[in-house]
Structures are given as structure tokens and as C-alpha cells.
Amino acid sequence: QVQLVESGGGLVQAGGSLRLSCAASGRTFSDHAMGWFRQAPGKEQEFVATINWGGSNTDYADSVKGRFTISRDNAKNTVYLQMNSLKPEDTAVYYCAIGHYSRMSYDPYEYDYWGQGTQVTVSS
């Protein structure tokens, strides 16, 4: 059974930083892309960042480019999202997901398993 467990969310002031972690088990982690998505209250889920199987390729939503960094440690079966210069509009529940393929993907339908989510709240 595949499990993804996110951690690291919390309350932070605008301009601050948080680092989210997502620990995976039950699947050969290093064979698959990983992604981060988020959902704010009353809004649809949106793509945040993606990383390919080996970590050599990453991409981001325009809204977070230059502020967020996705990375992975395949030895620890963990993917990270470093979030800097946080804004109130970054407030959302953040979800990690493991991809069906080894390449990056922006499409949530190309992700097979999802974590339970971690709340990030940015105060102004």
C-alpha cells in the first residue's frame, strides 16, 4: 500500500519561509516523478511544482516561480518544497503526489497517490 505523509505546514507571516516534506512508502520512489499541488478555500486545486524521478528536472507554477523550490532525496524516499517570500495568497492545503510516470507532470490525473495534505497559512 502506497502512503504519502506530508509535514511542515503551519502559520507564518508574509515574507517568511516554510519547508514542506513528504515521505513516501510502498512504491519504488525513485522510479516516479513527484508533485506538489494546493487548494485554497473556495478555489480549485492548482499545480505548484513537479520534479522528475532523478531530480534533474523541475518546473513550477508561474505564481511561485522564483520563491519555491522542489527537491527530492531518493535515499530517504522524501520530496521537499522550500517556500520562501510567502504571501497571503499562498494560503492553502498543500498536497504531495506520486506520479504514474518518471517524467515531470503538471496534470493531476497523471498522479496515482496523494497525501492527506498539510495546511499552510500566511498572515498579512
PDB file of C-alpha atoms in Angstrom:
ATOM      1  CA  GLN A   1       0.000   0.000   0.000  1.00  0.00           C
ATOM      2  CA  VAL A   2       1.383   3.380  -1.019  1.00  0.00           C
ATOM      3  CA  GLN A   3       1.462   6.059   1.636  1.00  0.00           C
ATOM      4  CA  LEU A   4       2.458   9.704   1.389  1.00  0.00           C
ATOM      5  CA  VAL A   5       2.750  11.705   4.583  1.00  0.00           C
ATOM      6  CA  GLU A   6       3.232  15.475   4.432  1.00  0.00           C
ATOM      7  CA  SER A   7       4.614  17.591   7.233  1.00  0.00           C
ATOM      8  CA  GLY A   8       5.974  21.073   7.816  1.00  0.00           C
ATOM      9  CA  GLY A   9       2.899  23.205   7.344  1.00  0.00           C
ATOM     10  CA  GLY A  10       1.900  25.929   9.764  1.00  0.00           C
ATOM     11  CA  LEU A  11       1.234  29.606  10.316  1.00  0.00           C
ATOM     12  CA  VAL A  12       3.796  32.123   9.087  1.00  0.00           C
ATOM     13  CA  GLN A  13       3.866  35.858   8.487  1.00  0.00           C
ATOM     14  CA  ALA A  14       4.076  37.261   4.985  1.00  0.00           C
ATOM     15  CA  GLY A  15       7.673  37.242   3.802  1.00  0.00           C
ATOM     16  CA  GLY A  16       8.512  34.210   5.884  1.00  0.00           C
ATOM     17  CA  SER A  17       9.539  30.695   4.904  1.00  0.00           C
ATOM     18  CA  LEU A  18       8.370  27.142   5.416  1.00  0.00           C
ATOM     19  CA  ARG A  19       9.731  23.789   4.263  1.00  0.00           C
ATOM     20  CA  LEU A  20       7.244  21.042   3.493  1.00  0.00           C
ATOM     21  CA  SER A  21       8.291  17.393   3.475  1.00  0.00           C
ATOM     22  CA  CYS A  22       6.537  14.377   2.016  1.00  0.00           C
ATOM     23  CA  ALA A  23       7.687  10.897   2.978  1.00  0.00           C
ATOM     24  CA  ALA A  24       6.681   8.055   0.677  1.00  0.00           C
ATOM     25  CA  SER A  25       6.400   4.327   1.252  1.00  0.00           C
ATOM     26  CA  GLY A  26       5.027   1.333  -0.594  1.00  0.00           C
ATOM     27  CA  ARG A  27       6.307   2.177  -4.071  1.00  0.00           C
ATOM     28  CA  THR A  28       9.735   2.416  -5.665  1.00  0.00           C
ATOM     29  CA  PHE A  29      10.001   6.128  -5.010  1.00  0.00           C
ATOM     30  CA  SER A  30      12.972   6.778  -7.255  1.00  0.00           C
ATOM     31  CA  ASP A  31      11.154   5.472 -10.365  1.00  0.00           C
ATOM     32  CA  HIS A  32       8.471   8.139 -10.242  1.00  0.00           C
ATOM     33  CA  ALA A  33       8.006  11.867 -10.613  1.00  0.00           C
ATOM     34  CA  MET A  34       6.631  13.788  -7.646  1.00  0.00           C
ATOM     35  CA  GLY A  35       4.429  16.834  -7.491  1.00  0.00           C
ATOM     36  CA  TRP A  36       3.031  19.400  -5.124  1.00  0.00           C
ATOM     37  CA  PHE A  37      -0.469  20.813  -5.540  1.00  0.00           C
ATOM     38  CA  ARG A  38      -2.521  23.140  -3.382  1.00  0.00           C
ATOM     39  CA  GLN A  39      -6.127  24.040  -2.763  1.00  0.00           C
ATOM     40  CA  ALA A  40      -7.287  27.257  -1.169  1.00  0.00           C
ATOM     41  CA  PRO A  41     -10.752  27.609   0.399  1.00  0.00           C
ATOM     42  CA  GLY A  42     -13.391  28.024  -2.275  1.00  0.00           C
ATOM     43  CA  LYS A  43     -10.911  27.502  -5.088  1.00  0.00           C
ATOM     44  CA  GLU A  44      -9.983  24.632  -7.355  1.00  0.00           C
ATOM     45  CA  GLN A  45      -6.864  22.581  -6.816  1.00  0.00           C
ATOM     46  CA  GLU A  46      -3.851  24.012  -8.604  1.00  0.00           C
ATOM     47  CA  PHE A  47      -0.448  22.753  -9.630  1.00  0.00           C
ATOM     48  CA  VAL A  48       2.505  24.122  -7.661  1.00  0.00           C
ATOM     49  CA  ALA A  49       5.680  22.203  -8.579  1.00  0.00           C
ATOM     50  CA  THR A  50       6.931  18.988 -10.119  1.00  0.00           C
ATOM     51  CA  ILE A  51      10.202  17.062 -10.187  1.00  0.00           C
ATOM     52  CA  ASN A  52      11.271  14.122 -12.313  1.00  0.00           C
ATOM     53  CA  TRP A  53      12.446  10.770 -10.984  1.00  0.00           C
ATOM     54  CA  GLY A  54      16.092  11.720 -10.540  1.00  0.00           C
ATOM     55  CA  GLY A  55      15.651  15.350  -9.578  1.00  0.00           C
ATOM     56  CA  SER A  56      17.347  16.743 -12.685  1.00  0.00           C
ATOM     57  CA  ASN A  57      14.225  18.453 -13.996  1.00  0.00           C
ATOM     58  CA  THR A  58      11.841  20.692 -12.104  1.00  0.00           C
ATOM     59  CA  ASP A  59       9.109  23.137 -13.002  1.00  0.00           C
ATOM     60  CA  TYR A  60       6.799  25.497 -11.193  1.00  0.00           C
ATOM     61  CA  ALA A  61       3.581  27.397 -11.464  1.00  0.00           C
ATOM     62  CA  ASP A  62       4.203  30.991 -12.512  1.00  0.00           C
ATOM     63  CA  SER A  63       2.732  32.179  -9.214  1.00  0.00           C
ATOM     64  CA  VAL A  64       5.522  30.507  -7.198  1.00  0.00           C
ATOM     65  CA  LYS A  65       8.448  30.593  -9.630  1.00  0.00           C
ATOM     66  CA  GLY A  66      11.499  32.157  -8.009  1.00  0.00           C
ATOM     67  CA  ARG A  67      10.090  31.706  -4.494  1.00  0.00           C
ATOM     68  CA  PHE A  68       9.519  27.950  -4.155  1.00  0.00           C
ATOM     69  CA  THR A  69      11.991  25.118  -4.726  1.00  0.00           C
ATOM     70  CA  ILE A  70      11.107  21.448  -5.092  1.00  0.00           C
ATOM     71  CA  SER A  71      13.755  18.826  -4.377  1.00  0.00           C
ATOM     72  CA  ARG A  72      13.953  15.145  -3.542  1.00  0.00           C
ATOM     73  CA  ASP A  73      16.152  12.716  -1.647  1.00  0.00           C
ATOM     74  CA  ASN A  74      15.652   9.276  -3.145  1.00  0.00           C
ATOM     75  CA  ALA A  75      17.705   7.653  -0.398  1.00  0.00           C
ATOM     76  CA  LYS A  76      15.137   8.929   2.113  1.00  0.00           C
ATOM     77  CA  ASN A  77      12.070   8.485  -0.134  1.00  0.00           C
ATOM     78  CA  THR A  78      11.226  12.099   0.552  1.00  0.00           C
ATOM     79  CA  VAL A  79      10.314  15.133  -1.535  1.00  0.00           C
ATOM     80  CA  TYR A  80      10.547  18.687  -0.239  1.00  0.00           C
ATOM     81  CA  LEU A  81       9.036  22.052  -1.036  1.00  0.00           C
ATOM     82  CA  GLN A  82      11.027  25.025   0.218  1.00  0.00           C
ATOM     83  CA  MET A  83       8.755  28.059   0.269  1.00  0.00           C
ATOM     84  CA  ASN A  84      10.301  31.492   0.647  1.00  0.00           C
ATOM     85  CA  SER A  85       8.878  35.015   0.495  1.00  0.00           C
ATOM     86  CA  LEU A  86       5.463  33.654   1.339  1.00  0.00           C
ATOM     87  CA  LYS A  87       2.394  35.709   0.514  1.00  0.00           C
ATOM     88  CA  PRO A  88      -1.135  35.586   1.952  1.00  0.00           C
ATOM     89  CA  GLU A  89      -2.312  34.195  -1.383  1.00  0.00           C
ATOM     90  CA  ASP A  90      -0.136  31.118  -0.783  1.00  0.00           C
ATOM     91  CA  THR A  91      -2.525  30.112   1.993  1.00  0.00           C
ATOM     92  CA  ALA A  92      -3.888  26.669   1.115  1.00  0.00           C
ATOM     93  CA  VAL A  93      -3.781  22.993   1.917  1.00  0.00           C
ATOM     94  CA  TYR A  94      -0.703  21.586   0.189  1.00  0.00           C
ATOM     95  CA  TYR A  95      -0.714  18.037  -1.163  1.00  0.00           C
ATOM     96  CA  CYS A  96       2.142  15.910  -2.436  1.00  0.00           C
ATOM     97  CA  ALA A  97       1.525  13.232  -5.020  1.00  0.00           C
ATOM     98  CA  ILE A  98       3.493  10.443  -6.676  1.00  0.00           C
ATOM     99  CA  GLY A  99       3.400  10.294 -10.426  1.00  0.00           C
ATOM    100  CA  HIS A 100       2.474   7.459 -12.722  1.00  0.00           C
ATOM    101  CA  TYR A 101       5.486   8.227 -14.892  1.00  0.00           C
ATOM    102  CA  SER A 102       9.114   9.082 -14.260  1.00  0.00           C
ATOM    103  CA  ARG A 103       8.875  12.408 -16.119  1.00  0.00           C
ATOM    104  CA  MET A 104       7.512  15.641 -14.665  1.00  0.00           C
ATOM    105  CA  SER A 105       3.824  16.358 -14.986  1.00  0.00           C
ATOM    106  CA  TYR A 106       1.500  19.273 -14.359  1.00  0.00           C
ATOM    107  CA  ASP A 107      -1.604  17.111 -14.776  1.00  0.00           C
ATOM    108  CA  PRO A 108      -3.142  15.842 -11.529  1.00  0.00           C
ATOM    109  CA  TYR A 109      -4.595  12.886 -13.444  1.00  0.00           C
ATOM    110  CA  GLU A 110      -1.046  11.657 -14.043  1.00  0.00           C
ATOM    111  CA  TYR A 111      -0.548  11.194 -10.296  1.00  0.00           C
ATOM    112  CA  ASP A 112      -1.588   7.916  -8.720  1.00  0.00           C
ATOM    113  CA  TYR A 113      -1.444   8.520  -4.974  1.00  0.00           C
ATOM    114  CA  TRP A 114      -1.880  11.589  -2.808  1.00  0.00           C
ATOM    115  CA  GLY A 115      -1.030  12.599   0.721  1.00  0.00           C
ATOM    116  CA  GLN A 116      -3.551  13.828   3.244  1.00  0.00           C
ATOM    117  CA  GLY A 117      -2.449  17.443   2.905  1.00  0.00           C
ATOM    118  CA  THR A 118      -0.818  19.961   5.216  1.00  0.00           C
ATOM    119  CA  GLN A 119      -2.216  23.411   5.964  1.00  0.00           C
ATOM    120  CA  VAL A 120      -0.130  26.485   5.178  1.00  0.00           C
ATOM    121  CA  THR A 121      -1.465  29.799   6.434  1.00  0.00           C
ATOM    122  CA  VAL A 122       0.284  33.073   5.628  1.00  0.00           C
ATOM    123  CA  SER A 123      -0.824  36.099   7.609  1.00  0.00           C
ATOM    124  CA  SER A 124      -0.518  39.646   6.294  1.00  0.00           C
TER     125      SER A 124
END
